[in-house]
Amino acid sequence: MEIRPTALPDVKMLVPRRFGDARGYFSETWNAARMRDAGLEFDFVQDNESLSAEVGTLRGLHCQKPPFAQAKLVRVVQGAILDVAVDMRHGSPDFGRWIAEEISAGTGAQILVPRGFLHGFVTLAPDTLVQYKVDNVYDASSDSGVRWDDPQIAVDWQLAGRDPVLSDKDSALPRLADWPSPFHYGEPS
């Protein structure tokens, strides 16, 4: 597996090798021992899946507050997304900065988003199926996030003037100015 850095050093792109033949391909998408050898140690405890029917479906920006914070390993099984991670760790040299990476079923690339980051994505293809591993269980009382269009963060979702398809929950998320980040750089969450 190739591990590539992003503009935010703690967010990584993981690109599994694909072994193809006339039938298609085989790919190992996660191997805990190999990742541990590469310095990436996660105890994933839950797998999640979302299907977004329409292009322009936006999910985010989400996180879970400590002690239920989650690292995520995100991959696309069908379709394509623009995946966004925002560093929300007070004291981080990258606090408030975001990155956006396109990941798709076609490339097999995955994005590893550590704890302390807001996460979201917008679909680039119809019927996009996203799967992600998390290293902590879901806890409804810890569910949190910031509006996708917050002007302080100013993510370029590459919507080309289109309105995204949003859930009621995502439409009601607070602005960053009204959201005290519970994360601190260098501290476990």
JSON list of N, CA, C and O in Angstrom, two decimals, residues 4-14 59 61 72 74 81-89 94-103 110-114 117-122 148 153-158:
[
{"chain": "A", "resi": 4, "resn": "ARG", "atom": "N", "xyz": [0.53, 8.32, 1.10]},
{"chain": "A", "resi": 4, "resn": "ARG", "atom": "CA", "xyz": [0.94, 9.63, 0.60]},
{"chain": "A", "resi": 4, "resn": "ARG", "atom": "C", "xyz": [0.53, 10.72, 1.58]},
{"chain": "A", "resi": 4, "resn": "ARG", "atom": "O", "xyz": [-0.58, 10.67, 2.13]},
{"chain": "A", "resi": 5, "resn": "PRO", "atom": "N", "xyz": [1.38, 11.71, 1.77]},
{"chain": "A", "resi": 5, "resn": "PRO", "atom": "CA", "xyz": [1.00, 12.83, 2.63]},
{"chain": "A", "resi": 5, "resn": "PRO", "atom": "C", "xyz": [0.02, 13.75, 1.89]},
{"chain": "A", "resi": 5, "resn": "PRO", "atom": "O", "xyz": [-0.11, 13.69, 0.67]},
{"chain": "A", "resi": 6, "resn": "THR", "atom": "N", "xyz": [-0.66, 14.58, 2.66]},
{"chain": "A", "resi": 6, "resn": "THR", "atom": "CA", "xyz": [-1.50, 15.64, 2.09]},
{"chain": "A", "resi": 6, "resn": "THR", "atom": "C", "xyz": [-0.93, 16.97, 2.59]},
{"chain": "A", "resi": 6, "resn": "THR", "atom": "O", "xyz": [0.05, 17.00, 3.33]},
{"chain": "A", "resi": 7, "resn": "ALA", "atom": "N", "xyz": [-1.57, 18.05, 2.24]},
{"chain": "A", "resi": 7, "resn": "ALA", "atom": "CA", "xyz": [-1.15, 19.38, 2.70]},
{"chain": "A", "resi": 7, "resn": "ALA", "atom": "C", "xyz": [-1.29, 19.52, 4.21]},
{"chain": "A", "resi": 7, "resn": "ALA", "atom": "O", "xyz": [-0.67, 20.41, 4.81]},
{"chain": "A", "resi": 8, "resn": "LEU", "atom": "N", "xyz": [-2.11, 18.69, 4.85]},
{"chain": "A", "resi": 8, "resn": "LEU", "atom": "CA", "xyz": [-2.19, 18.62, 6.31]},
{"chain": "A", "resi": 8, "resn": "LEU", "atom": "C", "xyz": [-1.47, 17.35, 6.72]},
{"chain": "A", "resi": 8, "resn": "LEU", "atom": "O", "xyz": [-1.96, 16.24, 6.46]},
{"chain": "A", "resi": 9, "resn": "PRO", "atom": "N", "xyz": [-0.30, 17.46, 7.36]},
{"chain": "A", "resi": 9, "resn": "PRO", "atom": "CA", "xyz": [0.55, 16.29, 7.59]},
{"chain": "A", "resi": 9, "resn": "PRO", "atom": "C", "xyz": [-0.10, 15.12, 8.32]},
{"chain": "A", "resi": 9, "resn": "PRO", "atom": "O", "xyz": [0.29, 13.98, 8.09]},
{"chain": "A", "resi": 10, "resn": "ASP", "atom": "N", "xyz": [-1.09, 15.38, 9.18]},
{"chain": "A", "resi": 10, "resn": "ASP", "atom": "CA", "xyz": [-1.71, 14.28, 9.92]},
{"chain": "A", "resi": 10, "resn": "ASP", "atom": "C", "xyz": [-2.80, 13.56, 9.13]},
{"chain": "A", "resi": 10, "resn": "ASP", "atom": "O", "xyz": [-3.26, 12.49, 9.55]},
{"chain": "A", "resi": 11, "resn": "VAL", "atom": "N", "xyz": [-3.21, 14.11, 8.01]},
{"chain": "A", "resi": 11, "resn": "VAL", "atom": "CA", "xyz": [-4.19, 13.47, 7.13]},
{"chain": "A", "resi": 11, "resn": "VAL", "atom": "C", "xyz": [-3.40, 12.76, 6.03]},
{"chain": "A", "resi": 11, "resn": "VAL", "atom": "O", "xyz": [-2.54, 13.36, 5.39]},
{"chain": "A", "resi": 12, "resn": "LYS", "atom": "N", "xyz": [-3.70, 11.50, 5.82]},
{"chain": "A", "resi": 12, "resn": "LYS", "atom": "CA", "xyz": [-2.95, 10.68, 4.86]},
{"chain": "A", "resi": 12, "resn": "LYS", "atom": "C", "xyz": [-3.86, 10.11, 3.78]},
{"chain": "A", "resi": 12, "resn": "LYS", "atom": "O", "xyz": [-5.02, 9.81, 4.03]},
{"chain": "A", "resi": 13, "resn": "MET", "atom": "N", "xyz": [-3.29, 9.96, 2.59]},
{"chain": "A", "resi": 13, "resn": "MET", "atom": "CA", "xyz": [-3.94, 9.21, 1.52]},
{"chain": "A", "resi": 13, "resn": "MET", "atom": "C", "xyz": [-3.34, 7.81, 1.50]},
{"chain": "A", "resi": 13, "resn": "MET", "atom": "O", "xyz": [-2.11, 7.67, 1.53]},
{"chain": "A", "resi": 14, "resn": "LEU", "atom": "N", "xyz": [-4.18, 6.81, 1.49]},
{"chain": "A", "resi": 14, "resn": "LEU", "atom": "CA", "xyz": [-3.74, 5.42, 1.41]},
{"chain": "A", "resi": 14, "resn": "LEU", "atom": "C", "xyz": [-4.22, 4.86, 0.08]},
{"chain": "A", "resi": 14, "resn": "LEU", "atom": "O", "xyz": [-5.42, 4.91, -0.21]},
{"chain": "A", "resi": 59, "resn": "ARG", "atom": "N", "xyz": [-22.36, 15.95, 2.86]},
{"chain": "A", "resi": 59, "resn": "ARG", "atom": "CA", "xyz": [-22.47, 15.44, 4.22]},
{"chain": "A", "resi": 59, "resn": "ARG", "atom": "C", "xyz": [-21.33, 16.04, 5.04]},
{"chain": "A", "resi": 59, "resn": "ARG", "atom": "O", "xyz": [-20.18, 15.78, 4.77]},
{"chain": "A", "resi": 61, "resn": "LEU", "atom": "N", "xyz": [-20.04, 19.45, 7.91]},
{"chain": "A", "resi": 61, "resn": "LEU", "atom": "CA", "xyz": [-18.78, 18.99, 8.46]},
{"chain": "A", "resi": 61, "resn": "LEU", "atom": "C", "xyz": [-19.02, 18.38, 9.83]},
{"chain": "A", "resi": 61, "resn": "LEU", "atom": "O", "xyz": [-19.55, 19.05, 10.71]},
{"chain": "A", "resi": 72, "resn": "LYS", "atom": "N", "xyz": [-11.17, 8.31, 11.10]},
{"chain": "A", "resi": 72, "resn": "LYS", "atom": "CA", "xyz": [-11.93, 7.66, 10.03]},
{"chain": "A", "resi": 72, "resn": "LYS", "atom": "C", "xyz": [-11.00, 7.27, 8.88]},
{"chain": "A", "resi": 72, "resn": "LYS", "atom": "O", "xyz": [-10.12, 8.04, 8.50]},
{"chain": "A", "resi": 74, "resn": "VAL", "atom": "N", "xyz": [-11.73, 6.49, 5.09]},
{"chain": "A", "resi": 74, "resn": "VAL", "atom": "CA", "xyz": [-12.85, 6.66, 4.16]},
{"chain": "A", "resi": 74, "resn": "VAL", "atom": "C", "xyz": [-12.46, 6.15, 2.78]},
{"chain": "A", "resi": 74, "resn": "VAL", "atom": "O", "xyz": [-11.39, 6.47, 2.26]},
{"chain": "A", "resi": 81, "resn": "ILE", "atom": "N", "xyz": [-16.19, 11.19, -4.68]},
{"chain": "A", "resi": 81, "resn": "ILE", "atom": "CA", "xyz": [-16.46, 12.29, -3.77]},
{"chain": "A", "resi": 81, "resn": "ILE", "atom": "C", "xyz": [-15.27, 13.25, -3.72]},
{"chain": "A", "resi": 81, "resn": "ILE", "atom": "O", "xyz": [-14.15, 12.89, -4.07]},
{"chain": "A", "resi": 82, "resn": "LEU", "atom": "N", "xyz": [-15.57, 14.46, -3.29]},
{"chain": "A", "resi": 82, "resn": "LEU", "atom": "CA", "xyz": [-14.54, 15.40, -2.86]},
{"chain": "A", "resi": 82, "resn": "LEU", "atom": "C", "xyz": [-14.59, 15.33, -1.34]},
{"chain": "A", "resi": 82, "resn": "LEU", "atom": "O", "xyz": [-15.60, 15.71, -0.73]},
{"chain": "A", "resi": 83, "resn": "ASP", "atom": "N", "xyz": [-13.54, 14.82, -0.74]},
{"chain": "A", "resi": 83, "resn": "ASP", "atom": "CA", "xyz": [-13.49, 14.59, 0.70]},
{"chain": "A", "resi": 83, "resn": "ASP", "atom": "C", "xyz": [-12.73, 15.73, 1.36]},
{"chain": "A", "resi": 83, "resn": "ASP", "atom": "O", "xyz": [-11.67, 16.14, 0.88]},
{"chain": "A", "resi": 84, "resn": "VAL", "atom": "N", "xyz": [-13.27, 16.24, 2.47]},
{"chain": "A", "resi": 84, "resn": "VAL", "atom": "CA", "xyz": [-12.71, 17.42, 3.14]},
{"chain": "A", "resi": 84, "resn": "VAL", "atom": "C", "xyz": [-12.42, 17.11, 4.60]},
{"chain": "A", "resi": 84, "resn": "VAL", "atom": "O", "xyz": [-13.24, 16.50, 5.29]},
{"chain": "A", "resi": 85, "resn": "ALA", "atom": "N", "xyz": [-11.24, 17.53, 5.06]},
{"chain": "A", "resi": 85, "resn": "ALA", "atom": "CA", "xyz": [-10.85, 17.43, 6.47]},
{"chain": "A", "resi": 85, "resn": "ALA", "atom": "C", "xyz": [-10.38, 18.80, 6.93]},
{"chain": "A", "resi": 85, "resn": "ALA", "atom": "O", "xyz": [-9.63, 19.47, 6.21]},
{"chain": "A", "resi": 86, "resn": "VAL", "atom": "N", "xyz": [-10.81, 19.21, 8.14]},
{"chain": "A", "resi": 86, "resn": "VAL", "atom": "CA", "xyz": [-10.47, 20.52, 8.70]},
{"chain": "A", "resi": 86, "resn": "VAL", "atom": "C", "xyz": [-9.85, 20.30, 10.07]},
{"chain": "A", "resi": 86, "resn": "VAL", "atom": "O", "xyz": [-10.47, 19.70, 10.95]},
{"chain": "A", "resi": 87, "resn": "ASP", "atom": "N", "xyz": [-8.64, 20.79, 10.28]},
{"chain": "A", "resi": 87, "resn": "ASP", "atom": "CA", "xyz": [-7.94, 20.65, 11.56]},
{"chain": "A", "resi": 87, "resn": "ASP", "atom": "C", "xyz": [-8.58, 21.57, 12.59]},
{"chain": "A", "resi": 87, "resn": "ASP", "atom": "O", "xyz": [-8.56, 22.78, 12.45]},
{"chain": "A", "resi": 88, "resn": "MET", "atom": "N", "xyz": [-9.14, 20.99, 13.65]},
{"chain": "A", "resi": 88, "resn": "MET", "atom": "CA", "xyz": [-9.80, 21.77, 14.70]},
{"chain": "A", "resi": 88, "resn": "MET", "atom": "C", "xyz": [-9.13, 21.59, 16.05]},
{"chain": "A", "resi": 88, "resn": "MET", "atom": "O", "xyz": [-9.74, 21.81, 17.09]},
{"chain": "A", "resi": 89, "resn": "ARG", "atom": "N", "xyz": [-7.85, 21.25, 16.06]},
{"chain": "A", "resi": 89, "resn": "ARG", "atom": "CA", "xyz": [-7.11, 21.02, 17.30]},
{"chain": "A", "resi": 89, "resn": "ARG", "atom": "C", "xyz": [-6.44, 22.33, 17.75]},
{"chain": "A", "resi": 89, "resn": "ARG", "atom": "O", "xyz": [-5.50, 22.79, 17.09]},
{"chain": "A", "resi": 94, "resn": "ASP", "atom": "N", "xyz": [-1.68, 23.81, 12.14]},
{"chain": "A", "resi": 94, "resn": "ASP", "atom": "CA", "xyz": [-2.62, 23.83, 11.01]},
{"chain": "A", "resi": 94, "resn": "ASP", "atom": "C", "xyz": [-4.06, 24.11, 11.43]},
{"chain": "A", "resi": 94, "resn": "ASP", "atom": "O", "xyz": [-4.99, 23.86, 10.66]},
{"chain": "A", "resi": 95, "resn": "PHE", "atom": "N", "xyz": [-4.25, 24.62, 12.66]},
{"chain": "A", "resi": 95, "resn": "PHE", "atom": "CA", "xyz": [-5.60, 24.87, 13.16]},
{"chain": "A", "resi": 95, "resn": "PHE", "atom": "C", "xyz": [-6.41, 25.71, 12.17]},
{"chain": "A", "resi": 95, "resn": "PHE", "atom": "O", "xyz": [-5.96, 26.75, 11.70]},
{"chain": "A", "resi": 96, "resn": "GLY", "atom": "N", "xyz": [-7.60, 25.22, 11.83]},
{"chain": "A", "resi": 96, "resn": "GLY", "atom": "CA", "xyz": [-8.49, 25.93, 10.93]},
{"chain": "A", "resi": 96, "resn": "GLY", "atom": "C", "xyz": [-8.23, 25.70, 9.45]},
{"chain": "A", "resi": 96, "resn": "GLY", "atom": "O", "xyz": [-9.04, 26.08, 8.62]},
{"chain": "A", "resi": 97, "resn": "ARG", "atom": "N", "xyz": [-7.12, 25.05, 9.11]},
{"chain": "A", "resi": 97, "resn": "ARG", "atom": "CA", "xyz": [-6.83, 24.77, 7.70]},
{"chain": "A", "resi": 97, "resn": "ARG", "atom": "C", "xyz": [-7.58, 23.52, 7.25]},
{"chain": "A", "resi": 97, "resn": "ARG", "atom": "O", "xyz": [-7.85, 22.62, 8.04]},
{"chain": "A", "resi": 98, "resn": "TRP", "atom": "N", "xyz": [-7.89, 23.47, 5.96]},
{"chain": "A", "resi": 98, "resn": "TRP", "atom": "CA", "xyz": [-8.61, 22.33, 5.41]},
{"chain": "A", "resi": 98, "resn": "TRP", "atom": "C", "xyz": [-7.89, 21.82, 4.17]},
{"chain": "A", "resi": 98, "resn": "TRP", "atom": "O", "xyz": [-7.12, 22.53, 3.53]},
{"chain": "A", "resi": 99, "resn": "ILE", "atom": "N", "xyz": [-8.17, 20.57, 3.85]},
{"chain": "A", "resi": 99, "resn": "ILE", "atom": "CA", "xyz": [-7.72, 19.98, 2.59]},
{"chain": "A", "resi": 99, "resn": "ILE", "atom": "C", "xyz": [-8.93, 19.32, 1.93]},
{"chain": "A", "resi": 99, "resn": "ILE", "atom": "O", "xyz": [-9.89, 18.94, 2.62]},
{"chain": "A", "resi": 100, "resn": "ALA", "atom": "N", "xyz": [-8.87, 19.20, 0.63]},
{"chain": "A", "resi": 100, "resn": "ALA", "atom": "CA", "xyz": [-9.91, 18.50, -0.13]},
{"chain": "A", "resi": 100, "resn": "ALA", "atom": "C", "xyz": [-9.19, 17.56, -1.09]},
{"chain": "A", "resi": 100, "resn": "ALA", "atom": "O", "xyz": [-8.28, 17.97, -1.81]},
{"chain": "A", "resi": 101, "resn": "GLU", "atom": "N", "xyz": [-9.60, 16.31, -1.08]},
{"chain": "A", "resi": 101, "resn": "GLU", "atom": "CA", "xyz": [-9.03, 15.28, -1.95]},
{"chain": "A", "resi": 101, "resn": "GLU", "atom": "C", "xyz": [-10.14, 14.54, -2.66]},
{"chain": "A", "resi": 101, "resn": "GLU", "atom": "O", "xyz": [-11.12, 14.15, -2.02]},
{"chain": "A", "resi": 102, "resn": "GLU", "atom": "N", "xyz": [-10.01, 14.34, -3.95]},
{"chain": "A", "resi": 102, "resn": "GLU", "atom": "CA", "xyz": [-10.99, 13.55, -4.67]},
{"chain": "A", "resi": 102, "resn": "GLU", "atom": "C", "xyz": [-10.63, 12.08, -4.51]},
{"chain": "A", "resi": 102, "resn": "GLU", "atom": "O", "xyz": [-9.48, 11.68, -4.71]},
{"chain": "A", "resi": 103, "resn": "ILE", "atom": "N", "xyz": [-11.62, 11.30, -4.08]},
{"chain": "A", "resi": 103, "resn": "ILE", "atom": "CA", "xyz": [-11.42, 9.85, -4.02]},
{"chain": "A", "resi": 103, "resn": "ILE", "atom": "C", "xyz": [-12.58, 9.18, -4.76]},
{"chain": "A", "resi": 103, "resn": "ILE", "atom": "O", "xyz": [-13.70, 9.70, -4.78]},
{"chain": "A", "resi": 110, "resn": "GLN", "atom": "N", "xyz": [-7.92, 5.95, -0.54]},
{"chain": "A", "resi": 110, "resn": "GLN", "atom": "CA", "xyz": [-8.65, 6.15, 0.70]},
{"chain": "A", "resi": 110, "resn": "GLN", "atom": "C", "xyz": [-8.04, 7.35, 1.42]},
{"chain": "A", "resi": 110, "resn": "GLN", "atom": "O", "xyz": [-6.88, 7.68, 1.18]},
{"chain": "A", "resi": 111, "resn": "ILE", "atom": "N", "xyz": [-8.81, 7.97, 2.30]},
{"chain": "A", "resi": 111, "resn": "ILE", "atom": "CA", "xyz": [-8.28, 9.07, 3.09]},
{"chain": "A", "resi": 111, "resn": "ILE", "atom": "C", "xyz": [-8.42, 8.72, 4.56]},
{"chain": "A", "resi": 111, "resn": "ILE", "atom": "O", "xyz": [-9.45, 8.21, 5.00]},
{"chain": "A", "resi": 112, "resn": "LEU", "atom": "N", "xyz": [-7.34, 8.95, 5.31]},
{"chain": "A", "resi": 112, "resn": "LEU", "atom": "CA", "xyz": [-7.30, 8.69, 6.74]},
{"chain": "A", "resi": 112, "resn": "LEU", "atom": "C", "xyz": [-7.38, 10.02, 7.46]},
{"chain": "A", "resi": 112, "resn": "LEU", "atom": "O", "xyz": [-6.47, 10.85, 7.36]},
{"chain": "A", "resi": 113, "resn": "VAL", "atom": "N", "xyz": [-8.49, 10.24, 8.17]},
{"chain": "A", "resi": 113, "resn": "VAL", "atom": "CA", "xyz": [-8.75, 11.49, 8.88]},
{"chain": "A", "resi": 113, "resn": "VAL", "atom": "C", "xyz": [-8.64, 11.20, 10.38]},
{"chain": "A", "resi": 113, "resn": "VAL", "atom": "O", "xyz": [-9.45, 10.46, 10.92]},
{"chain": "A", "resi": 114, "resn": "PRO", "atom": "N", "xyz": [-7.63, 11.78, 11.05]},
{"chain": "A", "resi": 114, "resn": "PRO", "atom": "CA", "xyz": [-7.46, 11.49, 12.47]},
{"chain": "A", "resi": 114, "resn": "PRO", "atom": "C", "xyz": [-8.47, 12.21, 13.35]},
{"chain": "A", "resi": 114, "resn": "PRO", "atom": "O", "xyz": [-9.21, 13.09, 12.90]},
{"chain": "A", "resi": 117, "resn": "PHE", "atom": "N", "xyz": [-10.35, 16.40, 13.80]},
{"chain": "A", "resi": 117, "resn": "PHE", "atom": "CA", "xyz": [-10.65, 17.04, 12.52]},
{"chain": "A", "resi": 117, "resn": "PHE", "atom": "C", "xyz": [-12.15, 16.99, 12.26]},
{"chain": "A", "resi": 117, "resn": "PHE", "atom": "O", "xyz": [-12.81, 15.99, 12.59]},
{"chain": "A", "resi": 118, "resn": "LEU", "atom": "N", "xyz": [-12.68, 18.05, 11.68]},
{"chain": "A", "resi": 118, "resn": "LEU", "atom": "CA", "xyz": [-14.01, 17.99, 11.09]},
{"chain": "A", "resi": 118, "resn": "LEU", "atom": "C", "xyz": [-13.88, 17.24, 9.77]},
{"chain": "A", "resi": 118, "resn": "LEU", "atom": "O", "xyz": [-12.84, 17.33, 9.10]},
{"chain": "A", "resi": 119, "resn": "HIS", "atom": "N", "xyz": [-14.92, 16.53, 9.38]},
{"chain": "A", "resi": 119, "resn": "HIS", "atom": "CA", "xyz": [-14.88, 15.75, 8.15]},
{"chain": "A", "resi": 119, "resn": "HIS", "atom": "C", "xyz": [-16.19, 15.90, 7.39]},
{"chain": "A", "resi": 119, "resn": "HIS", "atom": "O", "xyz": [-17.26, 15.98, 7.99]},
{"chain": "A", "resi": 120, "resn": "GLY", "atom": "N", "xyz": [-16.09, 15.94, 6.08]},
{"chain": "A", "resi": 120, "resn": "GLY", "atom": "CA", "xyz": [-17.28, 15.97, 5.23]},
{"chain": "A", "resi": 120, "resn": "GLY", "atom": "C", "xyz": [-16.91, 15.62, 3.81]},
{"chain": "A", "resi": 120, "resn": "GLY", "atom": "O", "xyz": [-15.74, 15.53, 3.45]},
{"chain": "A", "resi": 121, "resn": "PHE", "atom": "N", "xyz": [-17.94, 15.43, 3.00]},
{"chain": "A", "resi": 121, "resn": "PHE", "atom": "CA", "xyz": [-17.69, 15.18, 1.57]},
{"chain": "A", "resi": 121, "resn": "PHE", "atom": "C", "xyz": [-18.91, 15.61, 0.76]},
{"chain": "A", "resi": 121, "resn": "PHE", "atom": "O", "xyz": [-20.01, 15.74, 1.28]},
{"chain": "A", "resi": 122, "resn": "VAL", "atom": "N", "xyz": [-18.64, 15.85, -0.53]},
{"chain": "A", "resi": 122, "resn": "VAL", "atom": "CA", "xyz": [-19.70, 16.12, -1.49]},
{"chain": "A", "resi": 122, "resn": "VAL", "atom": "C", "xyz": [-19.56, 15.12, -2.63]},
{"chain": "A", "resi": 122, "resn": "VAL", "atom": "O", "xyz": [-18.43, 14.80, -3.04]},
{"chain": "A", "resi": 148, "resn": "TRP", "atom": "N", "xyz": [-21.29, 23.53, 6.71]},
{"chain": "A", "resi": 148, "resn": "TRP", "atom": "CA", "xyz": [-20.47, 23.27, 5.53]},
{"chain": "A", "resi": 148, "resn": "TRP", "atom": "C", "xyz": [-19.99, 24.56, 4.86]},
{"chain": "A", "resi": 148, "resn": "TRP", "atom": "O", "xyz": [-18.92, 24.60, 4.25]},
{"chain": "A", "resi": 153, "resn": "ILE", "atom": "N", "xyz": [-13.98, 29.07, 7.72]},
{"chain": "A", "resi": 153, "resn": "ILE", "atom": "CA", "xyz": [-13.28, 27.91, 7.16]},
{"chain": "A", "resi": 153, "resn": "ILE", "atom": "C", "xyz": [-13.16, 28.06, 5.65]},
{"chain": "A", "resi": 153, "resn": "ILE", "atom": "O", "xyz": [-12.13, 27.80, 5.07]},
{"chain": "A", "resi": 154, "resn": "ALA", "atom": "N", "xyz": [-14.24, 28.46, 4.99]},
{"chain": "A", "resi": 154, "resn": "ALA", "atom": "CA", "xyz": [-14.28, 28.77, 3.55]},
{"chain": "A", "resi": 154, "resn": "ALA", "atom": "C", "xyz": [-13.80, 27.62, 2.67]},
{"chain": "A", "resi": 154, "resn": "ALA", "atom": "O", "xyz": [-12.95, 27.79, 1.79]},
{"chain": "A", "resi": 155, "resn": "VAL", "atom": "N", "xyz": [-14.39, 26.45, 2.88]},
{"chain": "A", "resi": 155, "resn": "VAL", "atom": "CA", "xyz": [-14.07, 25.30, 2.02]},
{"chain": "A", "resi": 155, "resn": "VAL", "atom": "C", "xyz": [-14.59, 25.56, 0.61]},
{"chain": "A", "resi": 155, "resn": "VAL", "atom": "O", "xyz": [-15.71, 26.02, 0.42]},
{"chain": "A", "resi": 156, "resn": "ASP", "atom": "N", "xyz": [-13.77, 25.25, -0.38]},
{"chain": "A", "resi": 156, "resn": "ASP", "atom": "CA", "xyz": [-14.21, 25.28, -1.77]},
{"chain": "A", "resi": 156, "resn": "ASP", "atom": "C", "xyz": [-14.72, 23.89, -2.12]},
{"chain": "A", "resi": 156, "resn": "ASP", "atom": "O", "xyz": [-13.94, 22.98, -2.40]},
{"chain": "A", "resi": 157, "resn": "TRP", "atom": "N", "xyz": [-16.03, 23.74, -2.07]},
{"chain": "A", "resi": 157, "resn": "TRP", "atom": "CA", "xyz": [-16.65, 22.44, -2.31]},
{"chain": "A", "resi": 157, "resn": "TRP", "atom": "C", "xyz": [-16.77, 22.13, -3.81]},
{"chain": "A", "resi": 157, "resn": "TRP", "atom": "O", "xyz": [-17.28, 21.08, -4.17]},
{"chain": "A", "resi": 158, "resn": "GLN", "atom": "N", "xyz": [-16.32, 23.03, -4.65]},
{"chain": "A", "resi": 158, "resn": "GLN", "atom": "CA", "xyz": [-16.35, 22.85, -6.11]},
{"chain": "A", "resi": 158, "resn": "GLN", "atom": "C", "xyz": [-17.76, 22.56, -6.61]},
{"chain": "A", "resi": 158, "resn": "GLN", "atom": "O", "xyz": [-17.97, 21.69, -7.45]}
]
